[in-house]
Amino acid sequence: MTATASPSCDVIIVGAGLTGGALALAAAQGGLRVVLIDPQPFDVQLAPTFDGRSTAIAFSTFRMLDALGLGEALRPHACRMDRILVTDGRRPGAATPPPHSTWLRFDADEIGERTGGEPLGYMVENRRIRAALAQRLTDVGTEVRAPATATDVIVDAGHATVTLSDGTRLTAPLVVGAEGRGSLVRAAAGIDTLGWSYGQSGVVATVALGRDHGNVAHEHFLPGGPFAILPLTEQRASLVWTETTRRGEALRDASDAAFHAHLMRRFGDFLQDVRVQGPRFVYPLSLSLAERMTAPRIALIGDAAHAVHPVAGQGLNMGLKDVAALAEVLTDAVRLGEDIGSEIVLDRYARWRRFDTMALAAGFDGFVRLFSSDVAPVRLARDLGMAVVNRVPALRRAFMQEAGGASGDLPRLLRGEAV
């Protein structure tokens, strides 16, 4: 097919998932003309079988979603997390032992005066976020090309050109890679990654509960990996069950009766009458960090830049921080009459996000390794550490502020302000 020309735009975003869609909204809010590209049309992305995960949205990130016009659609489906209980153990039965000194308890009331009564975060099913994004992008008239696959990215002196599988060529001063771990944009820019597989998979399922969860999230650490019970609306919970990849695939493929039997070994009598709802999903767990977040006329966001272990539920929050920072840098550059794809502009974004990204990725990796060890001295050290944090209110408050995304140099969107 003969290549066709396309109207010029300011930003081409490759990947219309959660981070790519959010950047499209933020960039449009800042007056930029955006084209969004994805191989999957929105109706496929909204299917219940497409993404079974739920996300812990930090309270600062929810302010950002409000500022982008998504809050009204998401609020009925967002479950407050008012408390988080963390335990360390050797055996199944999440949260079944009575509390003791090696429990960690985080309570939103402790930082309520700083957050205006916000919870520690909100649990929202990814499909709900996708639906809200799709509707909002339609409402604001964003140009979305889906299904469409980017096959090549070529950078010239004044612009970048994205070639689609049908031969169409799109040009813009800036191309953003938001298409996840296997980013074509990142590869085309010659940006290498470093990382490793954990040899684990996250088994994800949604369950109906026999009693109210009280807006409490539980994370129970076992030698095989963490087992999380995360509150959802309508008296449901999202389970994130870490196992070896082989066991994770076996759990996904097990009969309903077998899966339920294994599940009850984890739950014990903690919650009553647990019933699995919908399909089960398995996601391989690994760490992948781009060596750079920018290249000439290229910027990376979300999993294209940093894919981390979900142990702290911060992956999407990190990606949306990228969105907030990049949107602000680009919007300010336009107001100053600067070239938004220039090295000097993109370096502001890279410097803003580099330290936070590397520090969090290293912290999550160390956390996983520390809590996956069953060596007696390591177990003693971490239990003592948990006990200390549990007994020092200032430490607990610092952890909660950091997890809520309310510390550091926050972009305007994360403060709940428009770009």
Tab-separated table of C-alpha atoms in Angstrom:
chain	number	residue	atom	x	y	z
A	1	MET	CA	0.000	0.000	0.000
A	2	THR	CA	1.265	3.475	-0.792
A	3	ALA	CA	2.234	5.557	2.215
A	4	THR	CA	-0.173	8.380	2.911
A	5	ALA	CA	0.407	11.711	4.575
A	6	SER	CA	-1.238	12.618	7.823
A	7	PRO	CA	-2.151	15.982	9.300
A	8	SER	CA	0.594	17.214	11.596
A	9	CYS	CA	0.189	17.031	15.368
A	10	ASP	CA	2.266	17.947	18.385
A	11	VAL	CA	2.614	14.549	20.070
A	12	ILE	CA	2.228	10.978	18.817
A	13	ILE	CA	1.587	8.588	21.703
A	14	VAL	CA	2.201	4.926	20.893
A	15	GLY	CA	0.121	2.884	23.337
A	16	ALA	CA	-3.431	3.744	24.408
A	17	GLY	CA	-3.383	1.934	27.733
A	18	LEU	CA	-3.724	3.547	31.135
A	19	THR	CA	-0.622	5.757	30.984
A	20	GLY	CA	-0.857	6.546	27.280
A	21	GLY	CA	-4.522	7.485	27.552
A	22	ALA	CA	-3.869	9.652	30.615
A	23	LEU	CA	-1.041	11.480	28.827
A	24	ALA	CA	-3.307	12.121	25.852
A	25	LEU	CA	-5.851	13.774	28.157
A	26	ALA	CA	-3.214	15.773	30.030
A	27	ALA	CA	-1.510	16.948	26.835
A	28	ALA	CA	-4.839	17.963	25.309
A	29	GLN	CA	-5.659	19.860	28.493
A	30	GLY	CA	-2.428	21.773	27.970
A	31	GLY	CA	-3.421	22.713	24.412
A	32	LEU	CA	-1.342	20.121	22.550
A	33	ARG	CA	-2.650	18.245	19.524
A	34	VAL	CA	-2.326	14.508	20.105
A	35	VAL	CA	-2.643	11.325	18.055
A	36	LEU	CA	-3.030	8.124	20.092
A	37	ILE	CA	-2.100	4.775	18.500
A	38	ASP	CA	-2.863	1.268	19.750
A	39	PRO	CA	-3.179	-2.189	18.169
A	40	GLN	CA	-6.287	-2.903	20.271
A	41	PRO	CA	-9.516	-0.936	19.803
A	42	PHE	CA	-11.132	0.356	22.983
A	43	ASP	CA	-13.980	-2.146	22.934
A	44	VAL	CA	-11.435	-4.985	23.158
A	45	GLN	CA	-9.581	-3.273	26.014
A	46	LEU	CA	-12.855	-2.914	27.933
A	47	ALA	CA	-13.733	-6.631	27.782
A	48	PRO	CA	-13.732	-8.352	31.226
A	49	THR	CA	-11.193	-10.887	29.933
A	50	PHE	CA	-8.656	-8.254	28.792
A	51	ASP	CA	-7.253	-7.100	32.147
A	52	GLY	CA	-8.267	-8.678	35.441
A	53	ARG	CA	-6.083	-6.526	37.659
A	54	SER	CA	-7.098	-3.886	40.156
A	55	THR	CA	-4.873	-0.976	41.102
A	56	ALA	CA	-4.160	0.781	44.367
A	57	ILE	CA	-4.470	4.430	43.338
A	58	ALA	CA	-2.554	6.726	45.691
A	59	PHE	CA	-4.607	9.627	47.019
A	60	SER	CA	-2.435	12.139	45.130
A	61	THR	CA	-2.901	10.144	41.926
A	62	PHE	CA	-6.665	10.196	42.412
A	63	ARG	CA	-6.454	13.989	42.623
A	64	MET	CA	-4.767	13.858	39.214
A	65	LEU	CA	-7.543	11.675	37.782
A	66	ASP	CA	-10.038	14.219	39.112
A	67	ALA	CA	-8.118	17.022	37.420
A	68	LEU	CA	-8.271	15.095	34.126
A	69	GLY	CA	-12.044	14.776	34.383
A	70	LEU	CA	-12.157	11.079	35.339
A	71	GLY	CA	-13.108	11.349	38.998
A	72	GLU	CA	-16.885	11.430	38.551
A	73	ALA	CA	-16.857	8.232	36.474
A	74	LEU	CA	-14.414	6.427	38.791
A	75	ARG	CA	-15.693	7.401	42.233
A	76	PRO	CA	-18.636	4.909	42.317
A	77	HIS	CA	-16.152	2.101	41.573
A	78	ALA	CA	-13.346	3.252	43.890
A	79	CYS	CA	-13.040	1.543	47.263
A	80	ARG	CA	-11.286	3.441	50.031
A	81	MET	CA	-8.275	1.824	51.692
A	82	ASP	CA	-8.390	3.212	55.199
A	83	ARG	CA	-6.033	0.678	56.753
A	84	ILE	CA	-3.273	-1.622	55.541
A	85	LEU	CA	-2.141	-4.603	57.621
A	86	VAL	CA	1.177	-6.285	56.748
A	87	THR	CA	2.191	-9.627	58.264
A	88	ASP	CA	5.164	-11.936	57.900
A	89	GLY	CA	4.765	-15.686	58.222
A	90	ARG	CA	5.833	-19.139	57.112
A	91	ARG	CA	2.469	-20.776	56.634
A	92	PRO	CA	-0.724	-20.081	54.670
A	93	GLY	CA	-3.721	-18.492	56.302
A	94	ALA	CA	-3.483	-14.797	55.527
A	95	ALA	CA	-4.128	-12.617	58.554
A	96	THR	CA	-5.356	-15.537	60.647
A	97	PRO	CA	-2.914	-15.142	63.596
A	98	PRO	CA	-3.693	-12.501	66.214
A	99	PRO	CA	-1.746	-9.241	65.868
A	100	HIS	CA	1.737	-9.222	67.366
A	101	SER	CA	4.867	-7.070	67.238
A	102	THR	CA	5.855	-8.121	63.717
A	103	TRP	CA	2.673	-6.824	62.194
A	104	LEU	CA	2.649	-3.459	60.485
A	105	ARG	CA	-0.495	-1.375	60.644
A	106	PHE	CA	-0.987	1.759	58.583
A	107	ASP	CA	-4.052	3.858	59.343
A	108	ALA	CA	-5.262	6.815	57.271
A	109	ASP	CA	-6.397	8.617	60.432
A	110	GLU	CA	-2.736	9.115	61.415
A	111	ILE	CA	-2.135	11.471	58.484
A	112	GLY	CA	-5.695	12.752	58.140
A	113	GLU	CA	-4.764	16.295	59.115
A	114	ARG	CA	-2.243	16.426	56.238
A	115	THR	CA	-4.461	14.824	53.601
A	116	GLY	CA	-7.840	16.359	54.413
A	117	GLY	CA	-9.294	13.011	55.423
A	118	GLU	CA	-8.200	11.163	52.298
A	119	PRO	CA	-7.729	7.385	52.597
A	120	LEU	CA	-4.333	5.754	52.077
A	121	GLY	CA	-5.495	5.053	48.552
A	122	TYR	CA	-8.366	3.782	46.445
A	123	MET	CA	-8.710	0.304	44.946
A	124	VAL	CA	-10.107	0.505	41.421
A	125	GLU	CA	-10.462	-2.254	38.850
A	126	ASN	CA	-8.351	-1.552	35.775
A	127	ARG	CA	-11.314	-2.134	33.479
A	128	ARG	CA	-13.119	0.745	35.189
A	129	ILE	CA	-10.159	3.063	34.621
A	130	ARG	CA	-9.962	1.976	30.988
A	131	ALA	CA	-13.683	2.669	30.495
A	132	ALA	CA	-13.425	6.132	32.069
A	133	LEU	CA	-10.389	6.979	29.935
A	134	ALA	CA	-12.037	5.779	26.729
A	135	GLN	CA	-15.140	7.858	27.398
A	136	ARG	CA	-13.184	10.971	28.333
A	137	LEU	CA	-10.911	10.704	25.289
A	138	THR	CA	-14.020	10.466	23.119
A	139	ASP	CA	-15.618	13.444	24.881
A	140	VAL	CA	-12.621	15.729	24.286
A	141	GLY	CA	-12.234	14.618	20.671
A	142	THR	CA	-8.788	13.028	20.880
A	143	GLU	CA	-7.675	11.432	17.611
A	144	VAL	CA	-7.353	7.706	18.307
A	145	ARG	CA	-6.066	5.266	15.721
A	146	ALA	CA	-7.011	1.794	16.898
A	147	PRO	CA	-6.526	-0.842	15.750
A	148	ALA	CA	-3.249	0.452	14.347
A	149	THR	CA	0.257	-0.881	14.874
A	150	ALA	CA	3.407	1.226	14.793
A	151	THR	CA	6.114	-0.563	12.825
A	152	ASP	CA	8.902	2.013	12.719
A	153	VAL	CA	10.005	5.313	14.243
A	154	ILE	CA	12.514	7.526	12.424
A	155	VAL	CA	13.921	10.703	13.944
A	156	ASP	CA	15.052	13.621	11.802
A	157	ALA	CA	16.372	17.039	12.763
A	158	GLY	CA	13.010	18.733	13.275
A	159	HIS	CA	10.497	15.923	13.723
A	160	ALA	CA	9.908	12.214	14.207
A	161	THR	CA	7.961	9.977	11.843
A	162	VAL	CA	5.931	6.962	12.933
A	163	THR	CA	5.046	4.425	10.255
A	164	LEU	CA	1.953	2.292	10.773
A	165	SER	CA	1.381	-1.225	9.489
A	166	ASP	CA	-0.939	0.048	6.740
A	167	GLY	CA	1.785	2.361	5.408
A	168	THR	CA	0.425	5.550	6.958
A	169	ARG	CA	3.095	7.940	8.195
A	170	LEU	CA	2.496	10.340	11.065
A	171	THR	CA	4.879	13.167	11.910
A	172	ALA	CA	5.263	15.226	15.078
A	173	PRO	CA	7.949	17.030	17.066
A	174	LEU	CA	7.683	14.330	19.752
A	175	VAL	CA	6.870	10.618	19.960
A	176	VAL	CA	6.046	9.053	23.332
A	177	GLY	CA	6.477	5.333	23.983
A	178	ALA	CA	3.675	4.153	26.267
A	179	GLU	CA	3.244	0.631	24.961
A	180	GLY	CA	4.725	-1.320	27.869
A	181	ARG	CA	7.688	-3.599	28.442
A	182	GLY	CA	8.167	-4.547	24.791
A	183	SER	CA	8.226	-0.927	23.613
A	184	LEU	CA	8.903	-0.464	19.885
A	185	VAL	CA	9.552	3.240	20.466
A	186	ARG	CA	12.214	2.451	23.070
A	187	ALA	CA	13.901	-0.051	20.742
A	188	ALA	CA	13.782	2.347	17.788
A	189	ALA	CA	15.471	4.990	19.951
A	190	GLY	CA	18.283	2.551	20.763
A	191	ILE	CA	17.555	2.639	24.491
A	192	ASP	CA	18.623	-0.550	26.249
A	193	THR	CA	17.045	-1.998	29.373
A	194	LEU	CA	18.384	-3.732	32.424
A	195	GLY	CA	16.461	-6.105	34.633
A	196	TRP	CA	15.625	-9.683	35.431
A	197	SER	CA	12.813	-12.132	35.935
A	198	TYR	CA	11.804	-13.064	39.479
A	199	GLY	CA	10.763	-16.551	38.399
A	200	GLN	CA	7.368	-15.742	39.865
A	201	SER	CA	3.903	-14.965	38.550
A	202	GLY	CA	1.042	-13.046	40.090
A	203	VAL	CA	-2.212	-14.998	40.123
A	204	VAL	CA	-5.046	-12.463	40.096
A	205	ALA	CA	-8.701	-13.131	40.870
A	206	THR	CA	-11.719	-11.222	42.137
A	207	VAL	CA	-13.748	-12.767	44.948
A	208	ALA	CA	-17.067	-12.035	46.624
A	209	LEU	CA	-16.844	-11.984	50.418
A	210	GLY	CA	-19.215	-13.307	53.030
A	211	ARG	CA	-18.744	-10.234	55.237
A	212	ASP	CA	-17.664	-6.624	54.969
A	213	HIS	CA	-13.924	-6.100	54.487
A	214	GLY	CA	-14.011	-2.808	56.392
A	215	ASN	CA	-11.870	-1.035	53.732
A	216	VAL	CA	-8.803	-2.862	55.051
A	217	ALA	CA	-6.050	-4.149	52.750
A	218	HIS	CA	-4.013	-7.157	53.882
A	219	GLU	CA	-0.578	-8.145	52.639
A	220	HIS	CA	0.780	-11.394	54.006
A	221	PHE	CA	4.388	-12.334	53.196
A	222	LEU	CA	5.198	-15.998	52.745
A	223	PRO	CA	8.509	-17.545	51.598
A	224	GLY	CA	6.979	-18.113	48.147
A	225	GLY	CA	5.990	-14.458	47.795
A	226	PRO	CA	3.331	-11.991	48.983
A	227	PHE	CA	-0.381	-12.761	49.125
A	228	ALA	CA	-2.561	-9.646	49.049
A	229	ILE	CA	-6.266	-9.214	49.821
A	230	LEU	CA	-7.310	-5.807	48.498
A	231	PRO	CA	-10.767	-4.332	49.137
A	232	LEU	CA	-13.127	-3.573	46.261
A	233	THR	CA	-16.635	-2.145	46.110
A	234	GLU	CA	-19.733	-4.332	46.471
A	235	GLN	CA	-18.201	-6.465	49.254
A	236	ARG	CA	-15.547	-7.921	46.967
A	237	ALA	CA	-11.767	-8.202	47.083
A	238	SER	CA	-8.974	-8.474	44.558
A	239	LEU	CA	-6.475	-11.237	45.292
A	240	VAL	CA	-2.877	-11.028	44.132
A	241	TRP	CA	-1.299	-14.374	44.868
A	242	THR	CA	2.433	-14.693	44.127
A	243	GLU	CA	3.721	-18.147	43.256
A	244	THR	CA	6.468	-19.665	41.149
A	245	THR	CA	5.633	-19.364	37.471
A	246	ARG	CA	4.950	-23.105	37.223
A	247	ARG	CA	2.557	-23.088	40.182
A	248	GLY	CA	0.899	-19.894	38.987
A	249	GLU	CA	0.087	-21.420	35.622
A	250	ALA	CA	-1.207	-24.571	37.358
A	251	LEU	CA	-3.529	-22.447	39.516
A	252	ARG	CA	-4.821	-20.597	36.471
A	253	ASP	CA	-5.564	-23.876	34.686
A	254	ALA	CA	-6.968	-25.728	37.740
A	255	SER	CA	-10.633	-26.584	38.039
A	256	ASP	CA	-12.831	-24.183	39.969
A	257	ALA	CA	-13.053	-26.657	42.856
A	258	ALA	CA	-9.273	-27.169	43.017
A	259	PHE	CA	-8.573	-23.442	42.828
A	260	HIS	CA	-11.088	-22.748	45.594
A	261	ALA	CA	-9.492	-25.408	47.813
A	262	HIS	CA	-6.038	-23.849	47.392
A	263	LEU	CA	-7.524	-20.407	47.932
A	264	MET	CA	-9.102	-21.392	51.239
A	265	ARG	CA	-5.714	-22.550	52.503
A	266	ARG	CA	-4.577	-18.939	52.078
A	267	PHE	CA	-7.706	-17.354	53.521
A	268	GLY	CA	-8.345	-19.733	56.391
A	269	ASP	CA	-11.341	-18.490	58.355
A	270	PHE	CA	-10.358	-14.863	57.878
A	271	LEU	CA	-13.232	-14.006	55.530
A	272	GLN	CA	-16.386	-16.043	55.191
A	273	ASP	CA	-18.048	-17.677	52.184
A	274	VAL	CA	-15.444	-16.674	49.628
A	275	ARG	CA	-16.606	-17.116	46.020
A	276	VAL	CA	-14.438	-16.532	42.967
A	277	GLN	CA	-15.996	-14.191	40.391
A	278	GLY	CA	-14.932	-14.118	36.767
A	279	PRO	CA	-11.780	-15.483	35.136
A	280	ARG	CA	-8.378	-15.977	36.746
A	281	PHE	CA	-5.312	-14.230	35.347
A	282	VAL	CA	-1.578	-14.914	35.587
A	283	TYR	CA	1.044	-12.191	35.056
A	284	PRO	CA	4.810	-13.006	34.989
A	285	LEU	CA	6.788	-10.802	37.389
A	286	SER	CA	10.038	-9.130	36.387
A	287	LEU	CA	12.014	-5.909	36.678
A	288	SER	CA	12.795	-3.860	33.570
A	289	LEU	CA	14.381	-0.409	33.637
A	290	ALA	CA	15.193	1.684	30.582
A	291	GLU	CA	18.730	3.047	30.731
A	292	ARG	CA	17.356	6.420	29.635
A	293	MET	CA	13.857	7.907	29.692
A	294	THR	CA	14.438	10.157	26.683
A	295	ALA	CA	16.258	10.258	23.354
A	296	PRO	CA	16.130	12.806	20.516
A	297	ARG	CA	12.399	13.520	19.970
A	298	ILE	CA	11.491	10.464	22.071
A	299	ALA	CA	10.144	10.164	25.636
A	300	LEU	CA	9.180	7.022	27.547
A	301	ILE	CA	6.490	6.686	30.207
A	302	GLY	CA	5.041	3.880	32.306
A	303	ASP	CA	6.181	0.302	31.792
A	304	ALA	CA	8.121	1.304	28.669
A	305	ALA	CA	10.434	3.178	31.053
A	306	HIS	CA	10.174	1.121	34.249
A	307	ALA	CA	8.302	-2.097	34.946
A	308	VAL	CA	8.563	-3.075	38.617
A	309	HIS	CA	7.381	-5.845	40.920
A	310	PRO	CA	3.779	-5.125	42.037
A	311	VAL	CA	4.586	-5.816	45.705
A	312	ALA	CA	3.708	-2.254	46.766
A	313	GLY	CA	1.093	-1.647	44.076
A	314	GLN	CA	3.005	1.377	42.775
A	315	GLY	CA	3.523	0.489	39.107
A	316	LEU	CA	0.634	2.514	37.692
A	317	ASN	CA	1.193	5.318	40.192
A	318	MET	CA	4.782	5.606	38.931
A	319	GLY	CA	3.526	5.699	35.351
A	320	LEU	CA	0.992	8.411	36.130
A	321	LYS	CA	3.729	10.435	37.844
A	322	ASP	CA	5.587	10.235	34.526
A	323	VAL	CA	2.442	11.503	32.791
A	324	ALA	CA	2.025	14.421	35.201
A	325	ALA	CA	5.673	15.463	34.928
A	326	LEU	CA	5.899	15.137	31.134
A	327	ALA	CA	2.603	16.935	30.536
A	328	GLU	CA	3.730	19.843	32.716
A	329	VAL	CA	7.150	20.080	31.050
A	330	LEU	CA	5.597	20.038	27.561
A	331	THR	CA	2.862	22.519	28.414
A	332	ASP	CA	5.323	24.957	29.970
A	333	ALA	CA	7.625	24.593	26.947
A	334	VAL	CA	4.780	25.438	24.539
A	335	ARG	CA	3.927	28.534	26.575
A	336	LEU	CA	7.564	29.636	26.279
A	337	GLY	CA	7.628	28.961	22.528
A	338	GLU	CA	10.157	26.128	22.834
A	339	ASP	CA	10.489	23.039	20.653
A	340	ILE	CA	8.818	20.311	22.749
A	341	GLY	CA	10.942	17.571	21.185
A	342	SER	CA	14.256	19.288	21.830
A	343	GLU	CA	16.880	17.775	24.075
A	344	ILE	CA	16.782	20.683	26.501
A	345	VAL	CA	13.020	20.278	27.064
A	346	LEU	CA	13.033	16.487	27.338
A	347	ASP	CA	15.981	16.572	29.725
A	348	ARG	CA	13.823	18.495	32.217
A	349	TYR	CA	11.398	15.570	32.240
A	350	ALA	CA	14.187	12.988	32.555
A	351	ARG	CA	15.847	14.819	35.453
A	352	TRP	CA	12.497	15.242	37.239
A	353	ARG	CA	11.679	11.538	37.099
A	354	ARG	CA	15.071	9.780	37.083
A	355	PHE	CA	15.880	9.701	40.804
A	356	ASP	CA	12.361	8.814	41.948
A	357	THR	CA	12.141	5.989	39.394
A	358	MET	CA	15.511	4.454	40.250
A	359	ALA	CA	15.001	4.789	44.005
A	360	LEU	CA	11.562	3.164	43.956
A	361	ALA	CA	12.627	0.354	41.618
A	362	ALA	CA	15.643	-0.454	43.796
A	363	GLY	CA	13.512	-0.258	46.940
A	364	PHE	CA	10.835	-2.612	45.601
A	365	ASP	CA	13.451	-5.088	44.379
A	366	GLY	CA	15.198	-5.100	47.747
A	367	PHE	CA	11.866	-5.429	49.538
A	368	VAL	CA	10.905	-8.483	47.467
A	369	ARG	CA	14.250	-10.172	48.072
A	370	LEU	CA	14.181	-9.401	51.791
A	371	PHE	CA	10.694	-10.787	52.325
A	372	SER	CA	11.158	-13.814	50.051
A	373	SER	CA	13.981	-15.172	52.181
A	374	ASP	CA	13.265	-17.761	54.867
A	375	VAL	CA	16.791	-17.652	56.294
A	376	ALA	CA	16.494	-17.249	60.077
A	377	PRO	CA	18.802	-14.184	60.514
A	378	VAL	CA	17.091	-12.384	57.608
A	379	ARG	CA	13.646	-13.177	59.007
A	380	LEU	CA	14.706	-11.909	62.451
A	381	ALA	CA	16.094	-8.682	60.982
A	382	ARG	CA	12.970	-7.867	59.001
A	383	ASP	CA	10.647	-8.734	61.887
A	384	LEU	CA	12.629	-6.410	64.138
A	385	GLY	CA	12.394	-3.713	61.477
A	386	MET	CA	8.635	-4.142	61.223
A	387	ALA	CA	8.320	-3.971	64.992
A	388	VAL	CA	10.318	-0.720	65.099
A	389	VAL	CA	8.211	0.931	62.395
A	390	ASN	CA	5.054	-0.249	64.114
A	391	ARG	CA	6.114	1.442	67.355
A	392	VAL	CA	7.364	4.751	65.906
A	393	PRO	CA	4.440	6.900	64.682
A	394	ALA	CA	6.717	9.321	62.799
A	395	LEU	CA	8.111	6.475	60.696
A	396	ARG	CA	4.656	5.138	59.927
A	397	ARG	CA	3.453	8.588	58.878
A	398	ALA	CA	6.507	9.042	56.623
A	399	PHE	CA	5.830	5.720	54.905
A	400	MET	CA	2.180	6.619	54.385
A	401	GLN	CA	2.996	10.062	52.983
A	402	GLU	CA	5.452	8.509	50.533
A	403	ALA	CA	3.037	5.755	49.482
A	404	GLY	CA	0.319	8.351	48.972
A	405	GLY	CA	2.551	10.218	46.548
A	406	ALA	CA	2.281	13.438	48.532
A	407	SER	CA	5.988	14.037	49.102
A	408	GLY	CA	8.699	15.578	46.951
A	409	ASP	CA	8.407	18.004	44.058
A	410	LEU	CA	4.883	17.252	42.841
A	411	PRO	CA	3.664	18.204	39.360
A	412	ARG	CA	0.535	20.317	39.238
A	413	LEU	CA	-1.726	17.410	38.261
A	414	LEU	CA	-0.722	15.452	41.381
A	415	ARG	CA	-1.736	18.480	43.445
A	416	GLY	CA	-5.143	18.318	41.804
A	417	GLU	CA	-4.507	21.319	39.533
A	418	ALA	CA	-4.814	21.525	35.743
A	419	VAL	CA	-1.599	21.596	33.727
